[in-house]
Backbone as CSV, one residue per row, in Angstrom:
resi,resn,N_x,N_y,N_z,CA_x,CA_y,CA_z,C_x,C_y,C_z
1,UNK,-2.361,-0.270,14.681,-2.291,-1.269,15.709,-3.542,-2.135,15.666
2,UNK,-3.488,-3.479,16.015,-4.450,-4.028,15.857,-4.779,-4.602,17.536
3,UNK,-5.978,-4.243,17.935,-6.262,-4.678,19.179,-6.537,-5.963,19.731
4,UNK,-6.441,-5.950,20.635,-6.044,-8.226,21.074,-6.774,-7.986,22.524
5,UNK,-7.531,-9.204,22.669,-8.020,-9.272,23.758,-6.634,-10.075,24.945
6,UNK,-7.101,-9.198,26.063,-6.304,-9.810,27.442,-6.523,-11.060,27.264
7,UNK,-5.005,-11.984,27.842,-4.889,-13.655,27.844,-3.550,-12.959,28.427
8,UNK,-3.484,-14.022,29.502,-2.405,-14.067,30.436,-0.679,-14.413,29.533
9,UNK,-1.366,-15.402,28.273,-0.382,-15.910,27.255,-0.287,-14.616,26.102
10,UNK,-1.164,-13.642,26.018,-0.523,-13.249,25.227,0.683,-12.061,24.800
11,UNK,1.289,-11.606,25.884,2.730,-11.370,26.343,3.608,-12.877,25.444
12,UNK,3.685,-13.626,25.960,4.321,-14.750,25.195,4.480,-14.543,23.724
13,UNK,3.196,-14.941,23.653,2.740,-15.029,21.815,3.784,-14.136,21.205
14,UNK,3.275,-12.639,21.399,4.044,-11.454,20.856,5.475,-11.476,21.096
15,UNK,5.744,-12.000,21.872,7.337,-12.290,21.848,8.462,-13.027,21.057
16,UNK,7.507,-14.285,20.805,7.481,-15.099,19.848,7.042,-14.648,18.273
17,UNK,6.088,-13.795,18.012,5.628,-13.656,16.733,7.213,-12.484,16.400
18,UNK,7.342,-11.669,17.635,9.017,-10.980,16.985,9.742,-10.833,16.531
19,UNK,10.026,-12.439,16.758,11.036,-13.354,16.942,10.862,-13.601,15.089
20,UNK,9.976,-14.081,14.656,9.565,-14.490,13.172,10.353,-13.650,12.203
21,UNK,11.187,-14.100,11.287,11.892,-13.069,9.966,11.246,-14.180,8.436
22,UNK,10.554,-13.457,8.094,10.178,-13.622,6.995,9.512,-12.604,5.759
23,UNK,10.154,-12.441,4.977,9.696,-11.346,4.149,8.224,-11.083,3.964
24,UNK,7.506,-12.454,3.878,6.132,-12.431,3.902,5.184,-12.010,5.539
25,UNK,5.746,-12.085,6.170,5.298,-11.940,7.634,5.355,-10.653,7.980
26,UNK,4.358,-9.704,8.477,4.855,-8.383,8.950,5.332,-8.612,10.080
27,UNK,6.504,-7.787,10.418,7.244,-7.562,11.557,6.531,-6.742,12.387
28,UNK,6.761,-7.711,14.018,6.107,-7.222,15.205,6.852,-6.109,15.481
29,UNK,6.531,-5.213,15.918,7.792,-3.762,16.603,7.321,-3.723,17.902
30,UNK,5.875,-4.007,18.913,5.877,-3.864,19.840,4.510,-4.372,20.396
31,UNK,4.629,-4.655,21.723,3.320,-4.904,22.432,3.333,-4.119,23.663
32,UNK,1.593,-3.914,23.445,1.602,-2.972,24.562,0.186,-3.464,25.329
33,UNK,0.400,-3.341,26.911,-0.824,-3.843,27.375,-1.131,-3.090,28.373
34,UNK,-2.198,-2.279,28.393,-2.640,-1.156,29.308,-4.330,-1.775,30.081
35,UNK,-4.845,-1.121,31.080,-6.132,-1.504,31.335,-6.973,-1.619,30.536
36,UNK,-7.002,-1.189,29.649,-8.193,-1.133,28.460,-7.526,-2.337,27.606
37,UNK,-7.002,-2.844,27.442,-6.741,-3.967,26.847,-4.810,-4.066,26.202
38,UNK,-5.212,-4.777,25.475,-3.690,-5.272,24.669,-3.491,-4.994,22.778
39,UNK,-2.347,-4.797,22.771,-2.212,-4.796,21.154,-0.812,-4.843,20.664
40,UNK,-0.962,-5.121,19.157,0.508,-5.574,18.706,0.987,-4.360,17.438
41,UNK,1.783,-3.958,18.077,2.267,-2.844,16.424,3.092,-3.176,15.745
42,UNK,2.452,-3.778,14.623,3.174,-4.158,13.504,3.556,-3.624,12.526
43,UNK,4.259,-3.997,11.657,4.878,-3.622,10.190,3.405,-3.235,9.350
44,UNK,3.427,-1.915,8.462,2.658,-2.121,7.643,2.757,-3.374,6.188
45,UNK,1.423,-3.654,5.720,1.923,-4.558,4.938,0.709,-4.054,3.571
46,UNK,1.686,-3.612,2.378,0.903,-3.204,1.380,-0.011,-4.289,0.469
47,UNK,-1.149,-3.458,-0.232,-1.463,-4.449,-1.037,-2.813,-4.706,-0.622
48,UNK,-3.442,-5.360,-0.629,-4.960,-5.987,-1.232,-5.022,-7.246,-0.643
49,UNK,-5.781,-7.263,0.684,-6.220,-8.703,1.216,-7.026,-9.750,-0.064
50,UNK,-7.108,-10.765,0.079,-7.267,-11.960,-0.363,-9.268,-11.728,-0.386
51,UNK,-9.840,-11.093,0.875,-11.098,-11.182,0.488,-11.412,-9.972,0.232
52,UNK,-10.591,-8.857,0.144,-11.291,-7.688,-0.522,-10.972,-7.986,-1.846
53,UNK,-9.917,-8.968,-2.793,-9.739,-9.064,-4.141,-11.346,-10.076,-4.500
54,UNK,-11.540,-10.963,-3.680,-12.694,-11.607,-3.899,-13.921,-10.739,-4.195
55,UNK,-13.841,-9.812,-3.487,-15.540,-8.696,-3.370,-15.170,-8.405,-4.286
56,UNK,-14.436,-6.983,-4.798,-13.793,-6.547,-5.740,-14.175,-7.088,-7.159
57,UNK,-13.619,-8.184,-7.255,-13.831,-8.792,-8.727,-14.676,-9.587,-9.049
58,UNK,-15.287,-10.182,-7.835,-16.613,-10.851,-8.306,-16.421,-12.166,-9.043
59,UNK,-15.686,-12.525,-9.433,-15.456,-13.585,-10.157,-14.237,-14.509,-9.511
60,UNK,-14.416,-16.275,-9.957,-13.502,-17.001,-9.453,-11.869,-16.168,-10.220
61,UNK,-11.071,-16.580,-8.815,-9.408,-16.513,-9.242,-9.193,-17.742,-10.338
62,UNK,-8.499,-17.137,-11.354,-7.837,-18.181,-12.156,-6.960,-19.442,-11.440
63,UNK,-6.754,-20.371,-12.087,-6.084,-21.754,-11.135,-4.716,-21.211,-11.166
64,UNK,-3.831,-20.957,-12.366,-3.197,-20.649,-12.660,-1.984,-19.537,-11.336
65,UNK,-3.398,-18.474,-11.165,-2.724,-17.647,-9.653,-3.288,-17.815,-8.917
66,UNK,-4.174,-18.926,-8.544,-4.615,-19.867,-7.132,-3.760,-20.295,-6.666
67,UNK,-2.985,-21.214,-8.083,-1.699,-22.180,-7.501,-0.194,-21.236,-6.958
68,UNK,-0.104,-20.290,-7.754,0.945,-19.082,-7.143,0.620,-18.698,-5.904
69,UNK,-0.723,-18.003,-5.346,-0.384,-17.868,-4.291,-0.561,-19.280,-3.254
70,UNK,-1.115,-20.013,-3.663,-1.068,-21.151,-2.634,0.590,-21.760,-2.358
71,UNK,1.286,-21.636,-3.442,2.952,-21.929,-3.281,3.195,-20.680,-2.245
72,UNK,3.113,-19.847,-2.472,3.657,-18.431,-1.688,2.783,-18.733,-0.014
73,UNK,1.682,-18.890,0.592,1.253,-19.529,1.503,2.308,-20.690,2.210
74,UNK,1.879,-21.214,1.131,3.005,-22.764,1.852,4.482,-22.603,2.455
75,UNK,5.010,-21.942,1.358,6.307,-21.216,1.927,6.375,-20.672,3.179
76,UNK,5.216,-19.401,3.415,5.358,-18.782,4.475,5.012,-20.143,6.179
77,UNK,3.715,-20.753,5.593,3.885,-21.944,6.692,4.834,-22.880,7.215
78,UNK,5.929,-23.255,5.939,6.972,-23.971,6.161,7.653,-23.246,6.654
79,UNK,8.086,-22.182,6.640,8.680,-21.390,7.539,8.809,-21.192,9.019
80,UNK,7.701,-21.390,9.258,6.985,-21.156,10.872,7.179,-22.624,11.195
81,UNK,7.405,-23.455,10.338,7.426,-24.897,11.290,9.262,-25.373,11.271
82,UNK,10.266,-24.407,10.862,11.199,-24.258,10.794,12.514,-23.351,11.488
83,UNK,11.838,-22.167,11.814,12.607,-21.042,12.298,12.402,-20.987,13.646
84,UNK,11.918,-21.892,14.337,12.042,-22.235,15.813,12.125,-23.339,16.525
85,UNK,13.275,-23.718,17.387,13.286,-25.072,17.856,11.813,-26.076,18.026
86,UNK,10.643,-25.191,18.492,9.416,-25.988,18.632,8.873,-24.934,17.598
87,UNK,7.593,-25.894,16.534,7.140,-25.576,15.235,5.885,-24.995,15.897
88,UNK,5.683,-23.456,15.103,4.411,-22.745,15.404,3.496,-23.796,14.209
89,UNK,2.161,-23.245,14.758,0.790,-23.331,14.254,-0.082,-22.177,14.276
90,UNK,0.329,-21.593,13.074,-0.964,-20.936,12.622,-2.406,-21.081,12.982
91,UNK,-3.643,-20.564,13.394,-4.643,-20.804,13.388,-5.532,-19.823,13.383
92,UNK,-5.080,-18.901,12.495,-5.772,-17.760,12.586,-5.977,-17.252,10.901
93,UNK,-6.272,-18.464,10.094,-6.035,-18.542,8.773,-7.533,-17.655,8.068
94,UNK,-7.335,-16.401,7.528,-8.583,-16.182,7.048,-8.364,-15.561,5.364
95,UNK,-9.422,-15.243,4.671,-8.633,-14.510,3.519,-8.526,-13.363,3.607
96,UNK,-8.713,-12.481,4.621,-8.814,-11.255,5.077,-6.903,-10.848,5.609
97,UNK,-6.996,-12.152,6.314,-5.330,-12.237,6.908,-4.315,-12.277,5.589
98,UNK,-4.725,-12.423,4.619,-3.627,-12.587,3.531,-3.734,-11.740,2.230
99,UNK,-2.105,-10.707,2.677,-2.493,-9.727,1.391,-1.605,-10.528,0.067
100,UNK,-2.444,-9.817,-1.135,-1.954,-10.338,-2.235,-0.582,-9.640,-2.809
């Protein structure tokens, strides 16, 4: 589970992120909000974040699978500005957030 700070909106959010079907997206299964705070239990999602491959190898990514996963990114964004009458916005873009 990943822990979320209290916001009156974020009941909403999680309702909405649920709602999301995309193979690339882990699936929300639940929110839970107790006195000690809030959190979202999600889908596990295998694989190797984007900045632990950076530490890891020490060296620039080839362009070659820069441009692969940047197509695979885009996809998943076009998605989100598609699969709901009003278009989400991402803003929580890090390389930590994106496994390879």
């Amino acid at each position: 589970m990943i822990p979320l700070c209290a916001n009156s909106t974020l009941e909403q959010e999680a309702a909405l992120l649920a709602t999301l079907r995309h193979p690339a997206i882990p699936q929300v299964y639940d929110f839970l909000a107790e006195q000690s705070g809030c959190c979202l239990e999600l889908e596990f999602a295998p694989g190797e974040d984007l900045e632990r491959y950076l530490a890891r190898t020490g060296q620039p990514v080839i362009e070659s699978l820069l441009i692969h996963w940047a197509v695979q990114l885009l996809h998943v964004l076009s998605s989100l500005q598609t699969q709901q009458s009003q278009p989400i916005m991402f803003r929580d873009l890090r390389l930590s957030h994106n496994n390879l």
